C-alpha cells in the first residue's frame, strides 16, 4: 500500500519511525546512485558518532574518585563511628551516543570527496551539542571545494541557517555547489506538495543525475510496510497546523484511512 500523501508523509516523522526512515532512505539513495555514477564515482555510506553529555562537554579521561585499599588500622586508634545520615538515591548524568549516517560521493581512483549528502535528524535541528557539532561540520564543508546536498524532511526544530531561508514551508532541500557559493539552490515545500526533483552536483563536465526522493520514499514506504505501523486515525507527531491539518484530514477520509 502506498503512502496517501503526494510528497513527504508527516506520519513518518514520528520519533519511533524516523531512525528507520532515515537509514532506509540513505541506503536507497546509495543503491540508486551507485550504479548510475560508476565507473567515475563511488557512493559510500559514512557514519558520525557523537558522545554528548548533559552539559555538552566530553567526559574527562580519568575519574575524580579513586577506589584504593583501606589503610591499616593503627593499634590504639579507634575507628570513626558510623554516620547517622542515610544515603539518598540519586541519578547520575549519562552520555548519549548519537549515530548519524550520511552519503559521500567520491571520485574513483583518487578518493576525493566530491559531494556530501546529508539527511537531517532531530538532533541536528534541536539546540544542543549535537546541533553545534553538525553546524561546525557544515561550516567546514561550505568552506571547502565539496558540494553539499542537505535534505530536511522534519518539521520540528530550527531549520539550518541560510540567508533568505524560506520559512514558509515545512521541508527543505539545499543544493550548494562549491563554485557558486555563497549562492545555493533551496527547494522549500509543504506536506501538500510533491518532493522536488533535483540534480546531484558532480565534477565539471560530468552528467548530473536527477534525484527523485519522492519516488524513493514511496518505494521504502511499501517495502518496509509502514502502512502497518502508522495509525492515520491519530494526528501526526508533531501535529500539522491549520490549514494543513484540515487538508490532511480530508485527504485521509477520502482514501478511507480515517473515519
CSV table of C-alpha atoms in Angstrom, one decimal:
chain,number,residue,atom,x,y,z
A,1,UNK,CA,0.0,0.0,0.0
A,2,UNK,CA,1.5,3.4,-1.0
A,3,UNK,CA,1.6,6.4,1.3
A,4,UNK,CA,-1.6,8.5,0.9
A,5,UNK,CA,0.4,11.8,0.8
A,6,UNK,CA,1.7,13.3,-2.5
A,7,UNK,CA,5.1,14.0,-1.1
A,8,UNK,CA,6.5,13.7,2.4
A,9,UNK,CA,4.3,11.7,4.7
A,10,UNK,CA,4.2,13.6,8.0
A,11,UNK,CA,3.5,10.4,9.9
A,12,UNK,CA,7.0,9.2,9.1
A,13,UNK,CA,8.4,12.0,11.2
A,14,UNK,CA,7.3,10.2,14.4
A,15,UNK,CA,10.3,9.6,16.7
A,16,UNK,CA,9.5,5.8,16.8
A,17,UNK,CA,9.8,5.6,13.0
A,18,UNK,CA,12.2,8.3,11.9
A,19,UNK,CA,15.5,6.5,12.5
A,20,UNK,CA,14.3,3.6,10.3
A,21,UNK,CA,13.1,6.0,7.7
A,22,UNK,CA,16.4,8.0,7.7
A,23,UNK,CA,18.6,5.0,7.4
A,24,UNK,CA,16.4,3.3,4.8
A,25,UNK,CA,16.5,6.5,2.7
A,26,UNK,CA,20.2,6.8,3.0
A,27,UNK,CA,20.6,3.2,1.8
A,28,UNK,CA,18.1,3.7,-1.0
A,29,UNK,CA,19.9,6.8,-2.2
A,30,UNK,CA,23.2,4.8,-2.3
A,31,UNK,CA,21.6,1.9,-4.2
A,32,UNK,CA,20.0,4.3,-6.6
A,33,UNK,CA,23.1,6.5,-7.3
A,34,UNK,CA,26.0,4.0,-7.2
A,35,UNK,CA,25.2,2.1,-10.5
A,36,UNK,CA,24.3,5.4,-12.3
A,37,UNK,CA,27.6,7.0,-11.3
A,38,UNK,CA,30.0,4.2,-11.9
A,39,UNK,CA,32.8,4.0,-13.1
A,40,UNK,CA,33.6,7.6,-12.4
A,41,UNK,CA,32.4,7.8,-8.8
A,42,UNK,CA,31.9,5.7,-5.7
A,43,UNK,CA,28.9,6.3,-3.4
A,44,UNK,CA,29.6,5.3,0.2
A,45,UNK,CA,27.6,5.4,3.4
A,46,UNK,CA,29.5,7.0,6.2
A,47,UNK,CA,28.7,7.4,9.9
A,48,UNK,CA,29.4,10.1,12.5
A,49,UNK,CA,29.3,9.2,16.2
A,50,UNK,CA,28.8,12.0,18.9
A,51,UNK,CA,29.2,11.4,22.6
A,52,UNK,CA,27.0,14.0,24.2
A,53,UNK,CA,26.9,14.9,27.9
A,54,UNK,CA,24.1,16.9,29.5
A,55,UNK,CA,26.5,19.8,29.8
A,56,UNK,CA,27.7,19.4,26.2
A,57,UNK,CA,31.2,18.6,27.2
A,58,UNK,CA,33.3,15.5,26.8
A,59,UNK,CA,33.8,13.1,29.7
A,60,UNK,CA,37.1,13.5,31.5
A,61,UNK,CA,39.8,11.0,30.7
A,62,UNK,CA,40.0,9.9,34.4
A,63,UNK,CA,37.6,10.0,37.3
A,64,UNK,CA,37.8,12.3,40.3
A,65,UNK,CA,37.4,9.5,42.8
A,66,UNK,CA,39.9,6.7,43.2
A,67,UNK,CA,39.0,3.5,45.0
A,68,UNK,CA,42.0,2.4,46.9
A,69,UNK,CA,42.8,-0.2,49.6
A,70,UNK,CA,41.8,0.9,53.1
A,71,UNK,CA,44.8,2.0,55.3
A,72,UNK,CA,45.9,-0.4,58.0
A,73,UNK,CA,44.3,0.3,61.4
A,74,UNK,CA,46.9,1.6,63.9
A,75,UNK,CA,46.6,0.0,67.3
A,76,UNK,CA,45.2,2.2,70.0
A,77,UNK,CA,43.4,4.4,67.5
A,78,UNK,CA,39.6,3.8,67.3
A,79,UNK,CA,37.6,3.6,64.1
A,80,UNK,CA,35.2,6.6,63.4
A,81,UNK,CA,31.6,5.9,64.4
A,82,UNK,CA,29.2,5.2,61.5
A,83,UNK,CA,27.3,8.3,60.2
A,84,UNK,CA,23.7,8.8,61.2
A,85,UNK,CA,22.9,10.4,57.8
A,86,UNK,CA,21.3,8.0,55.4
A,87,UNK,CA,22.3,7.9,51.8
A,88,UNK,CA,19.9,9.3,49.2
A,89,UNK,CA,19.1,7.5,45.9
A,90,UNK,CA,20.1,9.8,43.0
A,91,UNK,CA,20.7,9.5,39.3
A,92,UNK,CA,24.0,10.3,37.5
A,93,UNK,CA,24.1,12.1,34.1
A,94,UNK,CA,24.8,9.6,31.3
A,95,UNK,CA,26.3,10.5,28.0
A,96,UNK,CA,24.2,10.0,24.9
A,97,UNK,CA,25.7,8.3,21.9
A,98,UNK,CA,24.3,9.8,18.7
A,99,UNK,CA,25.0,8.0,15.4
A,100,UNK,CA,24.3,9.7,12.1
A,101,UNK,CA,24.6,8.2,8.6
A,102,UNK,CA,25.2,10.3,5.5
A,103,UNK,CA,26.5,9.8,1.9
A,104,UNK,CA,29.8,10.7,0.3
A,105,UNK,CA,30.2,10.7,-3.5
A,106,UNK,CA,33.9,10.2,-4.2
A,107,UNK,CA,35.9,10.3,-7.3
A,108,UNK,CA,37.0,6.7,-8.2
A,109,UNK,CA,40.8,6.3,-8.1
A,110,UNK,CA,41.6,9.4,-6.1
A,111,UNK,CA,39.0,9.0,-3.4
A,112,UNK,CA,38.4,12.8,-3.5
A,113,UNK,CA,35.1,13.6,-1.8
A,114,UNK,CA,33.1,15.5,-4.4
A,115,UNK,CA,29.6,15.7,-2.8
A,116,UNK,CA,28.2,15.1,0.6
A,117,UNK,CA,24.5,14.2,1.0
A,118,UNK,CA,23.0,14.8,4.5
A,119,UNK,CA,19.5,13.9,5.7
A,120,UNK,CA,18.9,15.9,8.8
A,121,UNK,CA,18.0,14.2,12.1
A,122,UNK,CA,16.1,15.6,15.1
A,123,UNK,CA,19.4,16.0,17.0
A,124,UNK,CA,20.7,18.3,14.1
A,125,UNK,CA,17.7,20.6,14.5
A,126,UNK,CA,17.2,21.0,18.2
A,127,UNK,CA,19.5,23.2,20.2
A,128,UNK,CA,22.4,21.5,22.0
A,129,UNK,CA,25.8,20.0,21.5
A,130,UNK,CA,24.8,17.7,18.6
A,131,UNK,CA,23.5,20.7,16.6
A,132,UNK,CA,26.6,22.7,17.4
A,133,UNK,CA,28.8,19.9,16.1
A,134,UNK,CA,26.8,19.4,13.0
A,135,UNK,CA,26.8,23.1,12.2
A,136,UNK,CA,30.6,23.1,12.7
A,137,UNK,CA,31.0,20.3,10.2
A,138,UNK,CA,28.6,22.1,7.8
A,139,UNK,CA,30.6,25.3,8.0
A,140,UNK,CA,33.8,23.4,7.2
A,141,UNK,CA,32.1,21.8,4.2
A,142,UNK,CA,30.7,25.1,3.0
A,143,UNK,CA,34.3,26.5,3.1
A,144,UNK,CA,35.7,23.6,1.1
A,145,UNK,CA,35.6,22.5,-2.6
A,146,UNK,CA,32.9,19.9,-1.8
A,147,UNK,CA,29.3,20.1,-2.9
A,148,UNK,CA,26.7,19.8,-0.2
A,149,UNK,CA,23.1,18.5,-0.5
A,150,UNK,CA,21.2,18.9,2.7
A,151,UNK,CA,17.8,17.3,3.0
A,152,UNK,CA,15.4,18.4,5.7
A,153,UNK,CA,12.2,16.3,5.9
A,154,UNK,CA,11.4,17.2,9.5
A,155,UNK,CA,9.0,19.9,10.6
A,156,UNK,CA,10.2,20.0,14.2
A,157,UNK,CA,13.2,22.0,15.2
A,158,UNK,CA,15.0,25.0,13.9
A,159,UNK,CA,16.0,24.9,10.2
A,160,UNK,CA,19.6,25.2,9.2
A,161,UNK,CA,20.7,28.8,8.7
A,162,UNK,CA,20.8,30.4,5.3
A,163,UNK,CA,20.1,33.9,4.2
A,164,UNK,CA,16.5,34.1,2.9
A,165,UNK,CA,15.7,30.7,4.4
A,166,UNK,CA,12.1,30.2,3.2
A,167,UNK,CA,10.4,29.5,6.5
A,168,UNK,CA,7.0,29.5,4.7
A,169,UNK,CA,7.3,25.7,4.0
A,170,UNK,CA,7.6,22.5,6.1
A,171,UNK,CA,10.5,20.9,4.3
A,172,UNK,CA,13.7,22.0,2.6
A,173,UNK,CA,16.4,20.7,0.2
A,174,UNK,CA,19.5,22.7,-0.1
A,175,UNK,CA,21.9,22.2,-3.1
A,176,UNK,CA,25.1,24.1,-2.5
A,177,UNK,CA,27.7,23.8,-5.3
A,178,UNK,CA,31.1,24.9,-4.1
A,179,UNK,CA,31.9,27.0,-7.2
A,180,UNK,CA,28.6,29.0,-6.8
A,181,UNK,CA,28.9,29.9,-3.1
A,182,UNK,CA,27.7,31.8,-1.3
A,183,UNK,CA,24.7,31.3,-3.6
A,184,UNK,CA,22.8,28.0,-3.4
A,185,UNK,CA,19.5,26.5,-4.5
A,186,UNK,CA,16.9,26.0,-1.8
A,187,UNK,CA,13.7,24.0,-2.5
A,188,UNK,CA,11.0,24.8,0.0
A,189,UNK,CA,7.8,22.7,0.0
A,190,UNK,CA,4.9,21.7,2.2
A,191,UNK,CA,3.1,18.5,3.1
A,192,UNK,CA,0.7,19.2,0.2
A,193,UNK,CA,3.5,19.3,-2.4
A,194,UNK,CA,5.4,16.5,-4.3
A,195,UNK,CA,9.0,16.4,-3.2
A,196,UNK,CA,11.1,18.4,-5.7
A,197,UNK,CA,13.4,16.5,-8.1
A,198,UNK,CA,16.9,18.0,-8.1
A,199,UNK,CA,20.2,17.3,-9.8
A,200,UNK,CA,23.2,15.9,-7.9
A,201,UNK,CA,26.2,18.2,-8.3
A,202,UNK,CA,29.4,16.5,-9.6
A,203,UNK,CA,32.7,17.4,-11.1
A,204,UNK,CA,32.5,19.9,-14.1
A,205,UNK,CA,31.7,18.2,-17.4
A,206,UNK,CA,30.1,15.1,-15.9
A,207,UNK,CA,26.4,14.3,-16.4
A,208,UNK,CA,24.5,15.0,-13.2
A,209,UNK,CA,21.7,12.5,-12.4
A,210,UNK,CA,18.3,13.6,-11.2
A,211,UNK,CA,17.4,12.6,-7.7
A,212,UNK,CA,13.7,11.7,-7.2
A,213,UNK,CA,13.3,11.5,-3.4
A,214,UNK,CA,9.6,11.2,-3.6
A,215,UNK,CA,9.8,8.0,-5.7
A,216,UNK,CA,12.4,6.5,-3.4
A,217,UNK,CA,10.3,7.4,-0.3
A,218,UNK,CA,7.3,5.7,-1.8
A,219,UNK,CA,9.3,2.6,-2.5
A,220,UNK,CA,10.7,2.5,1.0
A,221,UNK,CA,7.2,3.0,2.4
A,222,UNK,CA,5.9,-0.1,0.6
A,223,UNK,CA,8.9,-2.3,1.2
A,224,UNK,CA,9.1,-1.5,4.9
A,225,UNK,CA,5.2,-1.8,5.3
A,226,UNK,CA,5.0,1.5,7.0
A,227,UNK,CA,1.2,1.4,6.4
A,228,UNK,CA,1.1,-1.3,9.1
A,229,UNK,CA,3.0,0.8,11.6
A,230,UNK,CA,1.2,4.1,11.1
A,231,UNK,CA,-2.2,5.0,12.6
A,232,UNK,CA,-3.8,7.6,10.4
A,233,UNK,CA,-6.7,7.9,12.8
A,234,UNK,CA,-4.4,9.8,15.1
A,235,UNK,CA,-2.6,13.1,14.5
A,236,UNK,CA,0.9,13.1,13.2
A,237,UNK,CA,3.8,13.9,15.6
A,238,UNK,CA,4.4,16.8,15.6
A,239,UNK,CA,0.8,17.8,14.7
A,240,UNK,CA,0.0,19.7,11.5
A,241,UNK,CA,-1.1,23.3,11.8
A,242,UNK,CA,-4.2,24.8,10.0
A,243,UNK,CA,-5.0,24.8,7.1
A,244,UNK,CA,-2.8,21.7,6.5
A,245,UNK,CA,-4.4,19.7,9.3
A,246,UNK,CA,-7.8,20.2,7.7
A,247,UNK,CA,-6.4,19.3,4.3
A,248,UNK,CA,-4.8,16.1,5.7
A,249,UNK,CA,-8.0,15.1,7.4
A,250,UNK,CA,-10.0,15.4,4.2
A,251,UNK,CA,-7.3,13.5,2.3
A,252,UNK,CA,-7.2,10.6,4.7
A,253,UNK,CA,-11.1,10.4,4.9
A,254,UNK,CA,-11.3,10.4,1.1
A,255,UNK,CA,-8.9,7.4,1.0
A,256,UNK,CA,-10.7,5.6,3.7
A,257,UNK,CA,-7.9,5.8,6.2
A,258,UNK,CA,-9.8,7.9,8.8
A,259,UNK,CA,-13.4,7.7,9.9
